[in-house]
Short mmCIF file of C-alpha atoms and ligand atoms in Angstrom, two decimals:
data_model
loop_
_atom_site.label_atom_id
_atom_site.label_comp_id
_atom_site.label_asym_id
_atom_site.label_seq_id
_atom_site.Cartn_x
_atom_site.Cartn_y
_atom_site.Cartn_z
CA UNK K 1 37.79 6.10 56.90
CA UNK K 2 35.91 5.82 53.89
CA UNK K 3 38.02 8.24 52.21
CA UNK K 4 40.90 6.76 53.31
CA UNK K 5 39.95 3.19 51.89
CA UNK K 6 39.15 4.96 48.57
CA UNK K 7 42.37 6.01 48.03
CA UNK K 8 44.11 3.25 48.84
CA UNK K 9 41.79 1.63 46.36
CA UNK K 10 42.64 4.43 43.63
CA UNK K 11 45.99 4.16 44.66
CA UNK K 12 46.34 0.29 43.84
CA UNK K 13 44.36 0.59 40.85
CA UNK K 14 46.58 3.14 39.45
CA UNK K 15 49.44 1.42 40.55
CA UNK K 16 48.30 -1.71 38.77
CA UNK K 17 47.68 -0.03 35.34
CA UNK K 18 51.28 1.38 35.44
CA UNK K 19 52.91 -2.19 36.19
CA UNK K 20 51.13 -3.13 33.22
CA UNK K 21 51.76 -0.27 30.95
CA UNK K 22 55.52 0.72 31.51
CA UNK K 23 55.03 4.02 29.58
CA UNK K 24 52.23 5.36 31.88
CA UNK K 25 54.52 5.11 34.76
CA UNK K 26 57.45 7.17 34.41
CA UNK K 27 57.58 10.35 32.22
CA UNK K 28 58.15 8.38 28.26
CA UNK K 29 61.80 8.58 27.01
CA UNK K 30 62.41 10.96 23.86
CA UNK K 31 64.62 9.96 21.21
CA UNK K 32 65.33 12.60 18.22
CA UNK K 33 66.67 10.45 15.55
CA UNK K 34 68.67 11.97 12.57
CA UNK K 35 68.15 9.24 9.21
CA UNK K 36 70.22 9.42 6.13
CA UNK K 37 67.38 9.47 3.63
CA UNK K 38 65.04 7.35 1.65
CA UNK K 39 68.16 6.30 -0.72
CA UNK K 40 67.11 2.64 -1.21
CA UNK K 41 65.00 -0.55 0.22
CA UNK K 42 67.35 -0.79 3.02
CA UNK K 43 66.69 1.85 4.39
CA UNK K 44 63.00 2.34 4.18
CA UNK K 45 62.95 -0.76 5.96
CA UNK K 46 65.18 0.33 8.68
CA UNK K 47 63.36 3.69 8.76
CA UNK K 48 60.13 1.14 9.54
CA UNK K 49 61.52 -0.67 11.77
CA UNK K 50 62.58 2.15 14.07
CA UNK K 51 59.32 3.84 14.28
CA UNK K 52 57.70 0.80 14.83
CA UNK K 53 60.33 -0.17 17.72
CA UNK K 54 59.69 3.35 19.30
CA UNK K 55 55.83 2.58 19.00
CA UNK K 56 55.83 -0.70 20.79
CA UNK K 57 58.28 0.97 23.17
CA UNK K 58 56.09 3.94 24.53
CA UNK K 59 59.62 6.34 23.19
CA UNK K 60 58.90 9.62 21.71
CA UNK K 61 60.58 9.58 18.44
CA UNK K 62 61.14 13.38 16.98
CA UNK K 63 62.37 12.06 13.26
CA UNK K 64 64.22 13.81 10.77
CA UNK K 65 65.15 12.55 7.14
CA UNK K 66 68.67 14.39 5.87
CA UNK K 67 68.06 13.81 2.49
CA UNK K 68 71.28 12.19 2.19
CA UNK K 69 73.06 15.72 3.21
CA UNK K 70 75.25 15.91 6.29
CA UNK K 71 74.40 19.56 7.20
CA UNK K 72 71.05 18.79 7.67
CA UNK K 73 71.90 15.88 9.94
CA UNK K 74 73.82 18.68 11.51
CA UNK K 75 71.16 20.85 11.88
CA UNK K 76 69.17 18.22 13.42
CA UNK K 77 71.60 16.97 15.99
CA UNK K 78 71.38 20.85 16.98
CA UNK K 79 67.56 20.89 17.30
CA UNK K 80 67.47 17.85 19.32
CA UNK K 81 69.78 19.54 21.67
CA UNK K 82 68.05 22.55 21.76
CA UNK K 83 65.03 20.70 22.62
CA UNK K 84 66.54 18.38 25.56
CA UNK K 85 66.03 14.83 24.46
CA UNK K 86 66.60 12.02 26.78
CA UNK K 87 68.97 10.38 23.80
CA UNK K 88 69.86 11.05 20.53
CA UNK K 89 70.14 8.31 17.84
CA UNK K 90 71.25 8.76 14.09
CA UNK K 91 73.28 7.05 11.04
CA UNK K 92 75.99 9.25 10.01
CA UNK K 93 75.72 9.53 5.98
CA UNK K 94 79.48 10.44 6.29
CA UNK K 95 82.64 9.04 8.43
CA UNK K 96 84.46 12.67 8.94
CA UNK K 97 82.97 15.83 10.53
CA UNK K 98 80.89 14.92 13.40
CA UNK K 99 83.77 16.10 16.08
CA UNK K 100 81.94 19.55 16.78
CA UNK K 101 78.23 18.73 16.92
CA UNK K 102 78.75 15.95 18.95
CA UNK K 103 80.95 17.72 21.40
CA UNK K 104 77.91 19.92 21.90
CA UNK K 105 75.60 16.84 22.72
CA UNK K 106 78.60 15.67 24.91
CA UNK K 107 78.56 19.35 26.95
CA UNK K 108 74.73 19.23 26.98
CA UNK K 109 74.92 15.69 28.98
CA UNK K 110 72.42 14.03 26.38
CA UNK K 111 74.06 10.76 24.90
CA UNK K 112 74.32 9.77 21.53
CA UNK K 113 74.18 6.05 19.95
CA UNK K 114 75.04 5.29 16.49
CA UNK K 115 72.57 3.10 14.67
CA UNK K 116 73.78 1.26 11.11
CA UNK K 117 76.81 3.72 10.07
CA UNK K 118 80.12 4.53 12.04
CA UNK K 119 81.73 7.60 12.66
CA UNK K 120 85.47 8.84 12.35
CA UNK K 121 86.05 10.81 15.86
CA UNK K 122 89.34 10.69 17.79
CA UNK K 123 87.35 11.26 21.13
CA UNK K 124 85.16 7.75 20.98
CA UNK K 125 84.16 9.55 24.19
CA UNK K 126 81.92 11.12 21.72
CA UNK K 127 79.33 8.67 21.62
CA UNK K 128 77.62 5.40 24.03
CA UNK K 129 77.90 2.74 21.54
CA UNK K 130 77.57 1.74 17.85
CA UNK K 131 74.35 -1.05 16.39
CA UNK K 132 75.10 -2.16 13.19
CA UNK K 133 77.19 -4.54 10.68
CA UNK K 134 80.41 -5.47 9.70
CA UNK K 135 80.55 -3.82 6.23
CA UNK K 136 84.57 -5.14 5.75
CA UNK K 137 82.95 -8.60 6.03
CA UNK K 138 80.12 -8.19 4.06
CA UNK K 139 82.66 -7.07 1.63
CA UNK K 140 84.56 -10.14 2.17
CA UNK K 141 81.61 -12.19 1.85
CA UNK K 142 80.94 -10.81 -1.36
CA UNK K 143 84.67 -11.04 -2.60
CA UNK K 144 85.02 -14.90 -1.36
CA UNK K 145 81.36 -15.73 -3.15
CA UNK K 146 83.46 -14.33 -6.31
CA UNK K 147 86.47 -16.40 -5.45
CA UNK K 148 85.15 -19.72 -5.33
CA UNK K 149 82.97 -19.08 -8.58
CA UNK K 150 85.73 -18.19 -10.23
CA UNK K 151 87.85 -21.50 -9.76
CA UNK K 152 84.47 -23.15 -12.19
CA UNK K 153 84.95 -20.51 -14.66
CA UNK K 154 87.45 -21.02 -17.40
CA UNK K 155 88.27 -17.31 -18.08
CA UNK K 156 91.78 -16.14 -18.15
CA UNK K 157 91.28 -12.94 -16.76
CA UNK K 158 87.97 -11.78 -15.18
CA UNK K 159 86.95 -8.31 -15.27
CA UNK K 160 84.73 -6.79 -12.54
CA UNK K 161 83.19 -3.41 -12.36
CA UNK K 162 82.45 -1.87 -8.94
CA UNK K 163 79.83 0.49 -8.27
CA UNK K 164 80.66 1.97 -4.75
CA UNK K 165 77.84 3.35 -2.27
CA UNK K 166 77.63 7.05 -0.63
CA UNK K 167 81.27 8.32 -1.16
CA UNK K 168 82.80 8.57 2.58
CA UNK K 169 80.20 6.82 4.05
CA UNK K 170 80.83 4.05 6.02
CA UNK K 171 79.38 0.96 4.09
CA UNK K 172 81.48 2.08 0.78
CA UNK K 173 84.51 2.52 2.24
CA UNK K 174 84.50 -0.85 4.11
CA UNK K 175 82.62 -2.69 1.41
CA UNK K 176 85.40 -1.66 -1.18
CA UNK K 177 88.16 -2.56 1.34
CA UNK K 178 86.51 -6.28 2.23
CA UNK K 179 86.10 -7.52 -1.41
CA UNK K 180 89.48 -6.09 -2.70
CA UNK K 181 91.13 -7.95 0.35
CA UNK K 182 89.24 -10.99 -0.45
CA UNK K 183 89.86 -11.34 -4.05
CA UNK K 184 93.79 -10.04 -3.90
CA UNK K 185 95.47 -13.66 -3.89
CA UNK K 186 93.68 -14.44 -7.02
CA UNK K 187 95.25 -13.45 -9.84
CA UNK K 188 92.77 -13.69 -12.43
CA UNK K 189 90.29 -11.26 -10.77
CA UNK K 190 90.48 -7.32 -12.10
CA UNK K 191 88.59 -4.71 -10.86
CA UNK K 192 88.61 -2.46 -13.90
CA UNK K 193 86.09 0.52 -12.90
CA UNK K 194 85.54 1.63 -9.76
CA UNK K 195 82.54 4.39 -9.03
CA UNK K 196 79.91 5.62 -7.12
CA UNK K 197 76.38 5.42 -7.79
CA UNK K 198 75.37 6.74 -4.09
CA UNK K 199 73.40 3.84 -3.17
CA UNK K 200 70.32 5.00 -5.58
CA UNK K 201 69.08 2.88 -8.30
CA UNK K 202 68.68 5.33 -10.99
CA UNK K 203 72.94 6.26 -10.12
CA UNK K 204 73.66 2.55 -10.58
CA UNK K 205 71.68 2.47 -13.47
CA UNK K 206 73.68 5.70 -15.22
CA UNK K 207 77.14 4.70 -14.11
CA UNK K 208 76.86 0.74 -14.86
CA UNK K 209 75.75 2.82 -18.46
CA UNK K 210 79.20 4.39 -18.84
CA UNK K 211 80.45 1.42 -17.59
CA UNK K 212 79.30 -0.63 -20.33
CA UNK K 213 80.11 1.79 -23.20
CA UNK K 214 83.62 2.34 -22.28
CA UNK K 215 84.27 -1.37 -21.77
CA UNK K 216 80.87 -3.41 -23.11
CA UNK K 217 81.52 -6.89 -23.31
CA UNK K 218 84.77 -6.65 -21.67
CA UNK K 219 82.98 -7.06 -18.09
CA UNK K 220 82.42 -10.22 -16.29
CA UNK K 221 81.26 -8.88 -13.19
CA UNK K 222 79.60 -6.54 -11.49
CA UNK K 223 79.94 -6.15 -7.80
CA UNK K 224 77.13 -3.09 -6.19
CA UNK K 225 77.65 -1.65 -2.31
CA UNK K 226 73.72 -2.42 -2.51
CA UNK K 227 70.59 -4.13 -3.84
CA UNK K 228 69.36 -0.91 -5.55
CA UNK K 229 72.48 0.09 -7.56
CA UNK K 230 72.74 -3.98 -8.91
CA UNK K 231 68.98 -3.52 -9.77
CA UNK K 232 69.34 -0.57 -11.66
CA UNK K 233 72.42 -1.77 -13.19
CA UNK K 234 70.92 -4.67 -14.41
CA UNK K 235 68.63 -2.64 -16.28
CA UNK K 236 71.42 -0.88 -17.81
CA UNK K 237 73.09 -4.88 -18.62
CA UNK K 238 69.66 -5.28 -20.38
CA UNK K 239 69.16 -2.95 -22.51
CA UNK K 240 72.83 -3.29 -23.96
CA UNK K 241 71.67 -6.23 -24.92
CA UNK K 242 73.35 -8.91 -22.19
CA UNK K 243 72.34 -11.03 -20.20
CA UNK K 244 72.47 -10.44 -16.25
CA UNK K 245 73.50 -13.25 -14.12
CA UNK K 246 75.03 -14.84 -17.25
CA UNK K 247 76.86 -12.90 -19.46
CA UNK K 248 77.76 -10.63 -16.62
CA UNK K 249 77.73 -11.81 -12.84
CA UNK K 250 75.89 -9.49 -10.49
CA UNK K 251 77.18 -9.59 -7.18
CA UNK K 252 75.16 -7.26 -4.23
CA UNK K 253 74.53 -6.62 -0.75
CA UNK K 254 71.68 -6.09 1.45
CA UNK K 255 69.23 -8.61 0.82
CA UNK K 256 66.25 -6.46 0.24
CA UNK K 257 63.07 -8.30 -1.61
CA UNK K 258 63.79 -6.79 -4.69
CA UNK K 259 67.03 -8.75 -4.74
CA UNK K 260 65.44 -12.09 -4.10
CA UNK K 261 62.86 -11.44 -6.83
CA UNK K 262 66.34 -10.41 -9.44
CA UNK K 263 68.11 -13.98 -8.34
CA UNK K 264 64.56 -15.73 -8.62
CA UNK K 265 63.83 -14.08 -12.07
CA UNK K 266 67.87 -15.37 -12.78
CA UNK K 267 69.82 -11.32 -13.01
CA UNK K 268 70.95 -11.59 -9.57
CA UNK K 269 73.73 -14.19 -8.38
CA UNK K 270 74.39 -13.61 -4.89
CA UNK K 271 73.36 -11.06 -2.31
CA UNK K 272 75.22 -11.19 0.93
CA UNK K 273 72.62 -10.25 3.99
CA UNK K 274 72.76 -6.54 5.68
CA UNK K 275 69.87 -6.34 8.40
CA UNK K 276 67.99 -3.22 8.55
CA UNK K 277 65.83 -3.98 11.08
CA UNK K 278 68.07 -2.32 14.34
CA UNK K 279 64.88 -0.66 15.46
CA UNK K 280 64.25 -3.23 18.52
CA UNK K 281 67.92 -3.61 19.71
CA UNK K 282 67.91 0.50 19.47
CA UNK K 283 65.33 1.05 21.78
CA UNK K 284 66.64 -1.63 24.64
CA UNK K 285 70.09 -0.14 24.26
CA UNK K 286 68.86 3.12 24.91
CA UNK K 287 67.29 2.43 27.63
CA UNK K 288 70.04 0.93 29.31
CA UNK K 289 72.32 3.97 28.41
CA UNK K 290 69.72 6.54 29.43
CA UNK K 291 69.70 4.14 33.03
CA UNK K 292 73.32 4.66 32.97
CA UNK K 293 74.34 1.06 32.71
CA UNK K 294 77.11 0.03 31.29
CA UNK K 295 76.85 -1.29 27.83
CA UNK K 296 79.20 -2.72 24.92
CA UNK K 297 80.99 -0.28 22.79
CA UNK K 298 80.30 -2.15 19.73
CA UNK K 299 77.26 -4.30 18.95
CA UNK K 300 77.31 -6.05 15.53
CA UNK K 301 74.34 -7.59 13.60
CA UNK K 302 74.24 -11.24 12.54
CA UNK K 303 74.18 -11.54 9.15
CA UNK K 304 74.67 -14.17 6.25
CA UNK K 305 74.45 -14.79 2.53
CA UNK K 306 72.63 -15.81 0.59
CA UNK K 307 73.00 -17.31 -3.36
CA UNK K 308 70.40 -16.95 -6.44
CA UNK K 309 70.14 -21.21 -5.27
CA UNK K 310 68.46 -20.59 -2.49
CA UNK K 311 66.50 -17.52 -3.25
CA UNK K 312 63.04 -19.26 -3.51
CA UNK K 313 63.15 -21.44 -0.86
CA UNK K 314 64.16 -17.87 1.41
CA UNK K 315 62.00 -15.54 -0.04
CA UNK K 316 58.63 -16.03 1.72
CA UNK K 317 60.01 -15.63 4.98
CA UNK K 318 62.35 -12.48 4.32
CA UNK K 319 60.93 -9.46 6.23
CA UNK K 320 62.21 -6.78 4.25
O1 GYE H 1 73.50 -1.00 2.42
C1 GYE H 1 72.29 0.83 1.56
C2 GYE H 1 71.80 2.05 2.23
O2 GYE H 1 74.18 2.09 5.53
C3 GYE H 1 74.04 -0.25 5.48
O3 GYE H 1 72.80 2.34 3.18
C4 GYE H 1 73.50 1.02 5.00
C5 GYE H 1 73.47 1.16 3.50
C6 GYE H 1 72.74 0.08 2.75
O4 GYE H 1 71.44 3.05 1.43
O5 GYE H 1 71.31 0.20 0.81
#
């Protein structure tokens, strides 16, 4: 009787302290999650905001950094499947290429959910769902910012310089296609150079260099896939001598803190807003798909942009 009242007792207790810690009652959920790199700001802070996410979450997160190198994302998609994860999460340096490895996630019954970067499969079979943003509109954004400055600027012709992100990755591809829709039914607006400086801001630095030596005073713009290749480029607009945010317009995306401290300090025009922080809506959506409920094939972040005007007044509450 005794005995009997004791477990019940143990029983409730137990039950209690699993109601109020989720992770204690079932078995936790494992993610492996493949990142790009440590390339820039961006994605530090997204790297952050994941682990963080799976924390809070009671997930087991096996994470592996690719260095920016496809094979080893790869390699890692392999390991995860080798080691059964419940799910398996990653951002896809490239577009092409993924058609094999994820066939073999497919076969092995363990889902897969892009985070921040698409992919280019003809099977979208091939994966749950897809968290990030619109990089053709960001693109856009950043082309119509240019646009409407350029109706107050009395220039015949104005040249711009583009320096591209990762080539075949996602956000350079659609960034490149967004802004040259955007600016195409004005006229005046050139872009005269067009290169990549793989996200990094020692590559933005070097190419905006050869930019400026093969066409120095020539440029009137400078439009950067991201925060870190504008910051390093304005370094490069420095020391030729120029004047950032005057003599040349810098135009970015991302909206790390570095670029809020460039348009505060008066280098930086305009930096049109790409969220990093998909760690939360990552680890709900993952969930759901390793429940087997049904959930959207896209999921876009909410973004907006923000001008060199209201960079102060933003700043303090910016979270990455
Ligand atoms: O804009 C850039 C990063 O894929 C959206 O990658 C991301 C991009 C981001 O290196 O800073």
């Amino acid at each position: 009787m005794i005995h009997t009242r004791r477990f019940i007792l143990a029983s409730a207790l137990i039950g209690a302290v699993a109601a109020s810690f989720p992770a204690l009652a079932a078995k936790p959920m494992v993610m492996g999650f493949s990142q790009v790199g440590a390339e820039s700001e961006w994605r530090t802070a997204n790297t952050t905001s994941i682990k963080e996410a799976a924390k809070k979450d009671g997930v087991v997160l096996k994470f592996a950094d690719a260095q920016q190198r496809q094979e080893n994302q790869v390699k890692a998609i392999r390991s995860f499947i080798a080691q059964h994860v419940d799910v398996i999460a990653f951002s896809p340096v490239v577009e092409s290429g993924w058609e094999t490895v994820l066939r073999e996630a497919k076969n092995a019954k363990i889902p897969v959910i892009l985070t921040d970067r698409a992919v280019n499969v003809s099977d979208p079979s091939l994966y749950a769902t897809f968290i990030g943003s619109d990089f053709v509109e960001e693109g856009r954004r950043a082309g119509r910012w240019l646009v409407e400055r350029a109706a107050k600027m009395p220039n015949k012709v104005i040249n711009i310089v583009e320096l591209q992100g990762t080539v075949g990755s996602a956000p350079a591809l659609d960034r490149k296609k967004g802004f040259a829709e955007a600016i195409a039914g004005n006229p005046k607006l050139k872009v005269i150079r067009s290169q990549t400086g793989d996200f990094t801001r020692a590559k933005g630095k070097e190419v905006m260099e050869a930019f400026l030596k093969a066409e120095g005073k020539n440029i009137n713009v400078l439009y950067a896939h991201n925060d870190d290749m504008a910051i390093g480029a304005i370094q490069a607009i420095e020391e030729a001598g120029l004047k950032p945010g005057k003599d040349i317009l810098v135009i970015s995306i991302d909206g790390v803190k570095g670029a809020f401290q460039a348009m505060m300090a008066g280098k930086l025009n305009v930096t049109v807003e790409c969220s990093p922080l998909l760690g939360p809506q990552l680890m709900q959506v993952a969930r759901d798909v390793v429940a087997g409920k049904a959930v959207p094939k896209r999921i876009t972040t909410v973004e907006s942009v923000f001008p060199a005007e209201v960079a102060a007044k933003e700043f303090p509450s910016r979270k990455y």
